[in-house]
PDB file of C-alpha atoms in Angstrom:
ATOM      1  CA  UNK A   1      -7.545  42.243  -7.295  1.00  0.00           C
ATOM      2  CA  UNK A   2      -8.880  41.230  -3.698  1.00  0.00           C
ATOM      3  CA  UNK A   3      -6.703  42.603  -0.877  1.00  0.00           C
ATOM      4  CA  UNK A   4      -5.661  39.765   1.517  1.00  0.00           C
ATOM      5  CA  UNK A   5      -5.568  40.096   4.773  1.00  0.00           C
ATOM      6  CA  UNK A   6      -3.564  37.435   7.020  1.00  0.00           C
ATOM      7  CA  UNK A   7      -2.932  36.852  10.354  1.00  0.00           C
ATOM      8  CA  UNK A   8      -1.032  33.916  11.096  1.00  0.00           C
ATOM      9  CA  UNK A   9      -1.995  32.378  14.347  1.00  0.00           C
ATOM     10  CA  UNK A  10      -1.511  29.226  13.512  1.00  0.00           C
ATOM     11  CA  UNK A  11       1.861  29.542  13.274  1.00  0.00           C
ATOM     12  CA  UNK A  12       1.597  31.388  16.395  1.00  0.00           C
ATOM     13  CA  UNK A  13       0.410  28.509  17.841  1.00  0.00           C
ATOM     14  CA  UNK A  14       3.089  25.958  16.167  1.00  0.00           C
ATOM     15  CA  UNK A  15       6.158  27.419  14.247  1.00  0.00           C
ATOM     16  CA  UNK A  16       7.282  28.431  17.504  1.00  0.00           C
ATOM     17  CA  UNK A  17       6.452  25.548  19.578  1.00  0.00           C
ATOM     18  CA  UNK A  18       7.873  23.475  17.245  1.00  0.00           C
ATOM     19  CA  UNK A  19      11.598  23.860  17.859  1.00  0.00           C
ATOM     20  CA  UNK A  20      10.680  23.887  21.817  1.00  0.00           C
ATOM     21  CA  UNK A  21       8.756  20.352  21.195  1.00  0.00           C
ATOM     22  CA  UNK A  22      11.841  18.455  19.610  1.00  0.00           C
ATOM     23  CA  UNK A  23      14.349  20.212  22.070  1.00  0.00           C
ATOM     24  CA  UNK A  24      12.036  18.691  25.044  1.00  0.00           C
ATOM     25  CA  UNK A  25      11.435  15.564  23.073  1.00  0.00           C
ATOM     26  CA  UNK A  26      14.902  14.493  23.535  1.00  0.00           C
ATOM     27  CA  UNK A  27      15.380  14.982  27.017  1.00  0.00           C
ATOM     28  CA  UNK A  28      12.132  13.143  27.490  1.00  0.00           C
ATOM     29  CA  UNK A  29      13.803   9.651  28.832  1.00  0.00           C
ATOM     30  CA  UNK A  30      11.581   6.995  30.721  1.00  0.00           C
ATOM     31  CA  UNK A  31      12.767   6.110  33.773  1.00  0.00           C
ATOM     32  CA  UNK A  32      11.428   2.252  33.243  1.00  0.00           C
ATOM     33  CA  UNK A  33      13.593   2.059  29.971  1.00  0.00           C
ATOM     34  CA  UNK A  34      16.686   3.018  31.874  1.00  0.00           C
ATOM     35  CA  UNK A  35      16.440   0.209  33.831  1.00  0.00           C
ATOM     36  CA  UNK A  36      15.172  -2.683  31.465  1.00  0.00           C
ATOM     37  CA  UNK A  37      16.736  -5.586  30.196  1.00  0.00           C
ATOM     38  CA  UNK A  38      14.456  -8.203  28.733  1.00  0.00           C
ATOM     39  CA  UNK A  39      11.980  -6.912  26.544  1.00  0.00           C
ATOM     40  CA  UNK A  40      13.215  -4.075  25.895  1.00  0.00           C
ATOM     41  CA  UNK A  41      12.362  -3.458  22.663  1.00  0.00           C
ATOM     42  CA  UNK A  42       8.769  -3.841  23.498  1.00  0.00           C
ATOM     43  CA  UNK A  43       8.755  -2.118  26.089  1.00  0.00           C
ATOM     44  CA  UNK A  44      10.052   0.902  23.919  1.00  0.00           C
ATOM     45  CA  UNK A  45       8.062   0.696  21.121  1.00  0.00           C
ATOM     46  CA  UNK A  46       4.976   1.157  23.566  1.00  0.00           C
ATOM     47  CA  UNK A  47       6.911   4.291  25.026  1.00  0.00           C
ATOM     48  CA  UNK A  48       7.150   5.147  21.597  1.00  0.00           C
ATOM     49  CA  UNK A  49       3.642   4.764  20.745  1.00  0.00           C
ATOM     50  CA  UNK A  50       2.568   7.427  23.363  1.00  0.00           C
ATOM     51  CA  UNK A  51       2.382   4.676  27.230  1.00  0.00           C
ATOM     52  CA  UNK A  52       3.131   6.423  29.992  1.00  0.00           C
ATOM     53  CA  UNK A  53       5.839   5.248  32.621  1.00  0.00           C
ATOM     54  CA  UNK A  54       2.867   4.053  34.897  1.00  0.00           C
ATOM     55  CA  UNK A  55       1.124   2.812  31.814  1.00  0.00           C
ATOM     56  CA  UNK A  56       4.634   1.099  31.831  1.00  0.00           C
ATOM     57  CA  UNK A  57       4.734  -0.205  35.074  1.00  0.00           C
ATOM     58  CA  UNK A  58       1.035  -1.622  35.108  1.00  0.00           C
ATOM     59  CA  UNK A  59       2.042  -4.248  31.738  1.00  0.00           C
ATOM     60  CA  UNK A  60       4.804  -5.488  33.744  1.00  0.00           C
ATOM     61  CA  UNK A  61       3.658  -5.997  37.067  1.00  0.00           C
ATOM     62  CA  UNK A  62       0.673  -7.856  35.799  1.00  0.00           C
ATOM     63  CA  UNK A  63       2.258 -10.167  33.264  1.00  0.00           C
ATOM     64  CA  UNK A  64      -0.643 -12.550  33.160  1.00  0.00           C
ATOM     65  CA  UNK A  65      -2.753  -9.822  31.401  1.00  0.00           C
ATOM     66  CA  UNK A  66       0.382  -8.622  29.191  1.00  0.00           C
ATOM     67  CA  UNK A  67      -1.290  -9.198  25.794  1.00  0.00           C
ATOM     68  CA  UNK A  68      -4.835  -7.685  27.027  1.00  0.00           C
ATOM     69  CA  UNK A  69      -3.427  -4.472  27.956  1.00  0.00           C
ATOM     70  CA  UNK A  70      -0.824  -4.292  24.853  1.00  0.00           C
ATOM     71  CA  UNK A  71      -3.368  -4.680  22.642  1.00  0.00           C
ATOM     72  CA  UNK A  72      -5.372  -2.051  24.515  1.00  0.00           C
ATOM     73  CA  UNK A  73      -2.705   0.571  24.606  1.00  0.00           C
ATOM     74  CA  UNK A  74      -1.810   0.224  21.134  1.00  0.00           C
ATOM     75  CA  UNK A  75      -5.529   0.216  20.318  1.00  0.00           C
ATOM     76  CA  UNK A  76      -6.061   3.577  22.255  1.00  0.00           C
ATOM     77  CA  UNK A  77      -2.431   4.851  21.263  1.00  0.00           C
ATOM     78  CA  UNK A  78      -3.680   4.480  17.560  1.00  0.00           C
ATOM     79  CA  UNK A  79      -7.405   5.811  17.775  1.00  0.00           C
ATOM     80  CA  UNK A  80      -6.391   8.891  19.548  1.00  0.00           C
ATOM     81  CA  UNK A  81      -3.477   9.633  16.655  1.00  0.00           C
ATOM     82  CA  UNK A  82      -6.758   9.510  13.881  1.00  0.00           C
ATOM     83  CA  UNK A  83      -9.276  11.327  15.724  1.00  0.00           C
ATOM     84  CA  UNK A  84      -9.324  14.265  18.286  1.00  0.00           C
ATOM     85  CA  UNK A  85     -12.868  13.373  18.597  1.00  0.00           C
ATOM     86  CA  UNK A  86     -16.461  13.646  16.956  1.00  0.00           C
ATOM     87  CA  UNK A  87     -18.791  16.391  17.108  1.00  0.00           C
ATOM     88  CA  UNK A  88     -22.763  16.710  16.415  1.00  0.00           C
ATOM     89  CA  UNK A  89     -23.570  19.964  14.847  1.00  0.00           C
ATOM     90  CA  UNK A  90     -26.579  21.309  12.770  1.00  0.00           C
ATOM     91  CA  UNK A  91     -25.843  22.891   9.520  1.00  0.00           C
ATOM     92  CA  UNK A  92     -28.846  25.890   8.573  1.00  0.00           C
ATOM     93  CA  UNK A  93     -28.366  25.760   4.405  1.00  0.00           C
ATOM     94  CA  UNK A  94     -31.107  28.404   4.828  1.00  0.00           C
ATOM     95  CA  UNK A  95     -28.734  30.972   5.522  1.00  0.00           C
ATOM     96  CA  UNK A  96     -26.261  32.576   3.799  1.00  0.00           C
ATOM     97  CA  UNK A  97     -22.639  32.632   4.733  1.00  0.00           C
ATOM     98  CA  UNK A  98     -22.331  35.890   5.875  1.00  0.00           C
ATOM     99  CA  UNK A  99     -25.082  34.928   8.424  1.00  0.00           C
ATOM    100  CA  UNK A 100     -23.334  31.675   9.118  1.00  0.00           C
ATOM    101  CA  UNK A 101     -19.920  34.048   9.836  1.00  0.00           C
ATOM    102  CA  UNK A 102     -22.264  36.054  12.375  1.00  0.00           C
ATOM    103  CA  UNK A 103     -24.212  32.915  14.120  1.00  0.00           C
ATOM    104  CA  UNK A 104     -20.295  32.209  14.998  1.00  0.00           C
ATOM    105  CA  UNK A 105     -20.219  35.541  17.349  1.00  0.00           C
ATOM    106  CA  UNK A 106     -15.865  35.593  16.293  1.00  0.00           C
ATOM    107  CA  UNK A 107     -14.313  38.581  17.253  1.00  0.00           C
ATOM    108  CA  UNK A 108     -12.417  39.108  14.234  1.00  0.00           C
ATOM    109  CA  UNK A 109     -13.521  37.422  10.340  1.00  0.00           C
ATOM    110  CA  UNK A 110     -11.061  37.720   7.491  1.00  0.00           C
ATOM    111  CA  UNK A 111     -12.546  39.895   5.285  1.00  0.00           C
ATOM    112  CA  UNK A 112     -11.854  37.734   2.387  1.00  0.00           C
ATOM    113  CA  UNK A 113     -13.889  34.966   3.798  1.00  0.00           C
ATOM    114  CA  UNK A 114     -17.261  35.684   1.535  1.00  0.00           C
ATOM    115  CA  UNK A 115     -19.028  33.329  -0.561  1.00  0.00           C
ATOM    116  CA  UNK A 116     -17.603  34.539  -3.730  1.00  0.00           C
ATOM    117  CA  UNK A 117     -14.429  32.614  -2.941  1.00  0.00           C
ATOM    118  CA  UNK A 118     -16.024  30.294  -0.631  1.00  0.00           C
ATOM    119  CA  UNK A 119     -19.189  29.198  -2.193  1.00  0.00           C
ATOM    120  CA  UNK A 120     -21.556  26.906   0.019  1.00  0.00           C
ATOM    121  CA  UNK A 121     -22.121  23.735  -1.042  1.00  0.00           C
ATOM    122  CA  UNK A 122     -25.907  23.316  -0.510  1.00  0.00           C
ATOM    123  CA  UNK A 123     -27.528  19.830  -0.633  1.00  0.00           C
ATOM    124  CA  UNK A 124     -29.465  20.304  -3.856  1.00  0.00           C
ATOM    125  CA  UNK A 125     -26.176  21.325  -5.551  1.00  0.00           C
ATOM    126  CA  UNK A 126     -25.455  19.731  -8.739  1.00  0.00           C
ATOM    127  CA  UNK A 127     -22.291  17.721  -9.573  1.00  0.00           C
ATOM    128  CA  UNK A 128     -21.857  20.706 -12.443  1.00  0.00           C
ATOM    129  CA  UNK A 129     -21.767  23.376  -9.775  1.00  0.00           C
ATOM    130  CA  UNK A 130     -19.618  21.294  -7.140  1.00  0.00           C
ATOM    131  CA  UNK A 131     -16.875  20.848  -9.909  1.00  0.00           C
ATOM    132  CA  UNK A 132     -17.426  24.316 -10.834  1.00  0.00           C
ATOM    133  CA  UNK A 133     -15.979  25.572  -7.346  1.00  0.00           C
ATOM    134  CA  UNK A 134     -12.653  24.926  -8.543  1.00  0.00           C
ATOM    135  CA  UNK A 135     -11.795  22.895  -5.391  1.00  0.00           C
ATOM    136  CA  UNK A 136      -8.969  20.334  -5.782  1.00  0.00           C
ATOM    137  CA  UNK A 137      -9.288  18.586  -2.755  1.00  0.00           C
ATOM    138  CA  UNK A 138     -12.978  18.038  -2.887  1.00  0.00           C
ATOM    139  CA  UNK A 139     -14.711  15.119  -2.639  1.00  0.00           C
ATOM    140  CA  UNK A 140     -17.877  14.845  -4.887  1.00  0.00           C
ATOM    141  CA  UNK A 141     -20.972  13.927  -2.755  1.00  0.00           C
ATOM    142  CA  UNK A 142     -22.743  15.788   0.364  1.00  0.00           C
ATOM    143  CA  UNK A 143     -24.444  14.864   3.281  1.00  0.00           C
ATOM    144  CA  UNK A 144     -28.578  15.104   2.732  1.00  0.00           C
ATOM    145  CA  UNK A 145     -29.806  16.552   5.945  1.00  0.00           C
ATOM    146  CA  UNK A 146     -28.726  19.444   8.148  1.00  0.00           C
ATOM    147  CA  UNK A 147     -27.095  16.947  10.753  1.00  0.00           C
ATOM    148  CA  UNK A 148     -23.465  16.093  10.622  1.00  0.00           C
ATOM    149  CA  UNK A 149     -20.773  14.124  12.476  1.00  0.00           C
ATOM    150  CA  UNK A 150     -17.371  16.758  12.672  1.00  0.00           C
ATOM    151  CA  UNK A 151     -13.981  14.875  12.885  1.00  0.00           C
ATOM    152  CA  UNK A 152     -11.229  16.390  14.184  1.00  0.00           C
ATOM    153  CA  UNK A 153      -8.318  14.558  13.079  1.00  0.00           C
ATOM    154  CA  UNK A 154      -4.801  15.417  15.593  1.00  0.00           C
ATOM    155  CA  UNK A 155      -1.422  13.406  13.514  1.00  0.00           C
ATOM    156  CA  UNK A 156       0.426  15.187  15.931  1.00  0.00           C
ATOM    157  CA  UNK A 157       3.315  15.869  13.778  1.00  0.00           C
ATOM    158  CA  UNK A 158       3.951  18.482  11.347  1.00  0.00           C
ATOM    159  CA  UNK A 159       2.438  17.421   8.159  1.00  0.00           C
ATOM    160  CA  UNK A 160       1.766  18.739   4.832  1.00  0.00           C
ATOM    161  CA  UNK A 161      -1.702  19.004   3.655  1.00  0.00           C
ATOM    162  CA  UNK A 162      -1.378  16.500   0.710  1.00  0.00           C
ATOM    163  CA  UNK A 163      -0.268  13.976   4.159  1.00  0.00           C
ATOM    164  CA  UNK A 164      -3.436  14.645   5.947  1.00  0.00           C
ATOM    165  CA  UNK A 165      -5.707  14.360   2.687  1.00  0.00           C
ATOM    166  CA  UNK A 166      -4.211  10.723   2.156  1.00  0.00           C
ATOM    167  CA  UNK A 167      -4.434   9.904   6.251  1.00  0.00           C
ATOM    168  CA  UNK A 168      -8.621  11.419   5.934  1.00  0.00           C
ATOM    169  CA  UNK A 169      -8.713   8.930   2.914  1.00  0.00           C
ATOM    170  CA  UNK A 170      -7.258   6.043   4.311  1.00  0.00           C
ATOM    171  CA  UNK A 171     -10.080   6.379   7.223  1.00  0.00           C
ATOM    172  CA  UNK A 172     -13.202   7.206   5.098  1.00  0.00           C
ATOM    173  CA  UNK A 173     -13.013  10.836   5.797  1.00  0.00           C
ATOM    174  CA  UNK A 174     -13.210  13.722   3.817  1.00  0.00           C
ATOM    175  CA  UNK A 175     -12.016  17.121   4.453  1.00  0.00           C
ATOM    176  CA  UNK A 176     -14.844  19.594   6.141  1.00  0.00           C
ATOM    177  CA  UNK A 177     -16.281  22.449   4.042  1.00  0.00           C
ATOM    178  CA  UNK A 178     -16.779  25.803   4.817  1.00  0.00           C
ATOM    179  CA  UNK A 179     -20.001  25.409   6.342  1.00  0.00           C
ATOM    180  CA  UNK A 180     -19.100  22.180   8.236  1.00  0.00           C
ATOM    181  CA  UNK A 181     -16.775  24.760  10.048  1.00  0.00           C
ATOM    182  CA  UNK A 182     -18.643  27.724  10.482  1.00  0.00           C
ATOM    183  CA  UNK A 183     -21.336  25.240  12.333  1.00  0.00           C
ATOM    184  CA  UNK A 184     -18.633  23.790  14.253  1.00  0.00           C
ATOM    185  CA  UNK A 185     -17.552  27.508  15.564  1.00  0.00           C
ATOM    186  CA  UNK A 186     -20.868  28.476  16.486  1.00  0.00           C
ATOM    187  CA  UNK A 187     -21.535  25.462  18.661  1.00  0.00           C
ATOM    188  CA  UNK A 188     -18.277  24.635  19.907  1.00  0.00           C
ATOM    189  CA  UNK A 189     -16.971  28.115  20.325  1.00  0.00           C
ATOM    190  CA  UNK A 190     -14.635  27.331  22.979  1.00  0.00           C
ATOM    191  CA  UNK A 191     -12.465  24.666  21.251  1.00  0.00           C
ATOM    192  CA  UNK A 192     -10.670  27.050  19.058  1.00  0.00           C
ATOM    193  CA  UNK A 193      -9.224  28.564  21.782  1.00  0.00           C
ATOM    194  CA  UNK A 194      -7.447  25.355  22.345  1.00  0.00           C
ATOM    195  CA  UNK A 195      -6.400  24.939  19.225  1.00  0.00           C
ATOM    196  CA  UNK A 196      -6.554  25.654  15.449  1.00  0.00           C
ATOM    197  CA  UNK A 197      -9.212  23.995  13.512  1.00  0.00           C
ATOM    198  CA  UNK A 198      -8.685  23.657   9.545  1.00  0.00           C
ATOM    199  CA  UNK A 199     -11.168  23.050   6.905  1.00  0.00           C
ATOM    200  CA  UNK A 200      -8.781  21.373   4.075  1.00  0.00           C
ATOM    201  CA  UNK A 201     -12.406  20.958   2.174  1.00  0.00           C
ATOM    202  CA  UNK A 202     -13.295  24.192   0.516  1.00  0.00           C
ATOM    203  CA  UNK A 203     -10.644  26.062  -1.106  1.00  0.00           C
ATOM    204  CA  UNK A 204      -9.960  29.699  -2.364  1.00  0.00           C
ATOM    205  CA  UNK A 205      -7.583  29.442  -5.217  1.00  0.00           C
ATOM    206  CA  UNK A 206      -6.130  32.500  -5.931  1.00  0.00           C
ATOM    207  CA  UNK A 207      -3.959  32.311  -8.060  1.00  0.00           C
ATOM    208  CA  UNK A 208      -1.960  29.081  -9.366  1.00  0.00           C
ATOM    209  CA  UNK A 209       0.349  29.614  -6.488  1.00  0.00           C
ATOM    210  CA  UNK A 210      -1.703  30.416  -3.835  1.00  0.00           C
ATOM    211  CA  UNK A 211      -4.350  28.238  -2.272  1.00  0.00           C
ATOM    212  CA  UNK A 212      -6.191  29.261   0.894  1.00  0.00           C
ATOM    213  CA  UNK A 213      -8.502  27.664   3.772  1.00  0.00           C
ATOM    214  CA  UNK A 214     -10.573  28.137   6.597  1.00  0.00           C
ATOM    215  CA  UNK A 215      -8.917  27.795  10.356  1.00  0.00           C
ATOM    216  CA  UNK A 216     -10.782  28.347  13.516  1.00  0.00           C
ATOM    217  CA  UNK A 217      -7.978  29.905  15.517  1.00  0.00           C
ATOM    218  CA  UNK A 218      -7.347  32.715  18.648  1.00  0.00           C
ATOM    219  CA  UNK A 219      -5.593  35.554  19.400  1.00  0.00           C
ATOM    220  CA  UNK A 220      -5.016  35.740  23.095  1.00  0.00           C
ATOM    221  CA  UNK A 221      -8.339  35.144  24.322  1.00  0.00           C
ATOM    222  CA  UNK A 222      -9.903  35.872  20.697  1.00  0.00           C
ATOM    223  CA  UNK A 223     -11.970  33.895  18.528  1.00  0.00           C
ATOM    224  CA  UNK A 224     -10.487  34.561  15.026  1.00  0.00           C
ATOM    225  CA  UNK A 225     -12.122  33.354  11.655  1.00  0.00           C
ATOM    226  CA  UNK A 226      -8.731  33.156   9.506  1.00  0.00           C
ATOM    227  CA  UNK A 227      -7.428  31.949   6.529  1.00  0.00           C
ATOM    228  CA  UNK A 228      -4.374  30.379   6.051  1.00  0.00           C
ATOM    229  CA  UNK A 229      -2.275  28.420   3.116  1.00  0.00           C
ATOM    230  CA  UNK A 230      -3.763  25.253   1.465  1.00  0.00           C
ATOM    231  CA  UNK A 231      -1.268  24.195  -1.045  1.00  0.00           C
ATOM    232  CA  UNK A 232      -0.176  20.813  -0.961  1.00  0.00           C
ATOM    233  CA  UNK A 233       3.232  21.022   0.115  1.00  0.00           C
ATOM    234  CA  UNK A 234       2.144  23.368   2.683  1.00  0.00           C
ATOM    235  CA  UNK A 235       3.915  22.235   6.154  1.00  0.00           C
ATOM    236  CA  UNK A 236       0.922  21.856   9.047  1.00  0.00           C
ATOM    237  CA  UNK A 237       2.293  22.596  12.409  1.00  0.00           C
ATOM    238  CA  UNK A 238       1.699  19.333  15.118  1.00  0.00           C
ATOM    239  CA  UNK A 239      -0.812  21.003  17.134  1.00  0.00           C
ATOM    240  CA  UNK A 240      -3.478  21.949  14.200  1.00  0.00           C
ATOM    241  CA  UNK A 241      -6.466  19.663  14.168  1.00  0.00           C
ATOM    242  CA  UNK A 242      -8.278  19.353  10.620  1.00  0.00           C
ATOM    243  CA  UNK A 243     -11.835  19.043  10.368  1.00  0.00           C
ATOM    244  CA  UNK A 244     -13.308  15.937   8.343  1.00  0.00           C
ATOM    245  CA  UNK A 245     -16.746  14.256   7.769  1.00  0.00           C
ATOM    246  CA  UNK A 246     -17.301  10.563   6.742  1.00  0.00           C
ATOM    247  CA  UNK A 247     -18.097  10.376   3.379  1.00  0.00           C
TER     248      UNK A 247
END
């Protein structure tokens, strides 16, 4: 049986931060709502949506452009909740993933990370040998060149990861592979330090009860390589960001 190895950064990162977040959360009052009277509900449900109190103040001292800018906050409000932006990066299917794991220069891999429970999904790979993986989550299909678009998709909320597989859907995204995230690391390797990075896409099932993924994560000032739990129910803390790729 293969030893696991875990360390849990990501909840590092979150569990913690967590409690601290809904604690501040409630003391977090608007000055500008205090102090309204007509339209109040609007002008809360923008507060809501993420407008700051001199977003605030702009909408109402220029009433004439009130339905412009409302439209553009939510607009912006909206985009940034699906996407923590896009990223170019160059996948070599030449190489192995061991090789890929070493192009990322991380200062510490999971030793269970090999392709034997996460195979690479190559572009001449059969349907037969994508089903094969044993991936739940996976979405049949694959891009044909060596150049892909990386999503990083923030909910910012804890979510489980059946909720973000349904939220990738519902924008034409599928979860990122193994690959898509090892060629993420080695050209963006600063971003993990700001955050995890998951790849929902490629999936080590262990056992019926366990489930396990990719995440790009830190330890102090360390690039880690780590895996972490991909069962459905499994709760996501707010501040993960999940990799995805149109499909």
């Amino acid at each position: 049986m293969a030893h696991l190895t875990f360390v849990h950064n990501a909840r590092i990162w979150g569990k913690p931060q967590i409690k601290e977040r809904l604690m501040s959360k409630k003391k977090d009052k608007s000055d500008i709502l205090s102090g309204m009277g007509s339209g109040f509900q609007i002008i809360k449900a923008l507060r809501d949506a993420g407008a700051s109190d001199d977003q605030l103040r702009t909408i109402i001292a220029n009433g004439s452009a009130l339905p412009d800018q409302i439209v553009a906050l939510l607009k912006g409000a909206n985009d940034e909740s699906q996407s923590g932006g896009t990223y170019s990066v160059t996948i070599d299917y030449s190489k192995s993933l061991a090789q890929m794991i070493v192009a990322g220069k991380y200062d510490y891999a999971n030793p269970d990370i090999v392709e034997k429970n996460f195979p690479i999904q190559r572009p001449n790979a059969s349907e037969g040998d994508i089903q094969s993986s044993g991936n739940p989550y996976r979405t049949l299909g694959i891009q044909n060149d060596n150049n892909t678009e990386i999503v990083l998709v923030h909910l910012k909320k804890v979510v489980t990861t059946t909720e973000v597989l349904a939220h990738m859907d519902k924008l034409g995204l599928r979860p990122a592979r193994i690959e898509e995230l090892l060629a993420f690391g080695e050209k963006y390797p600063k971003k993990q330090l700001e955050f995890p990075i998951v790849a929902l896409g490629s999936v080590w099932v262990y056992s019926d009860q366990l489930r396990h993924v990719a995440c790009l994560d830190r330890n102090g000032s360390e690039r880690d390589l780590n895996l972490d739990w991909g069962n459905p129910a499994y709760a996501w803390s707010e501040v993960c960001r999940f990799a995805a790729v149109s499909k």
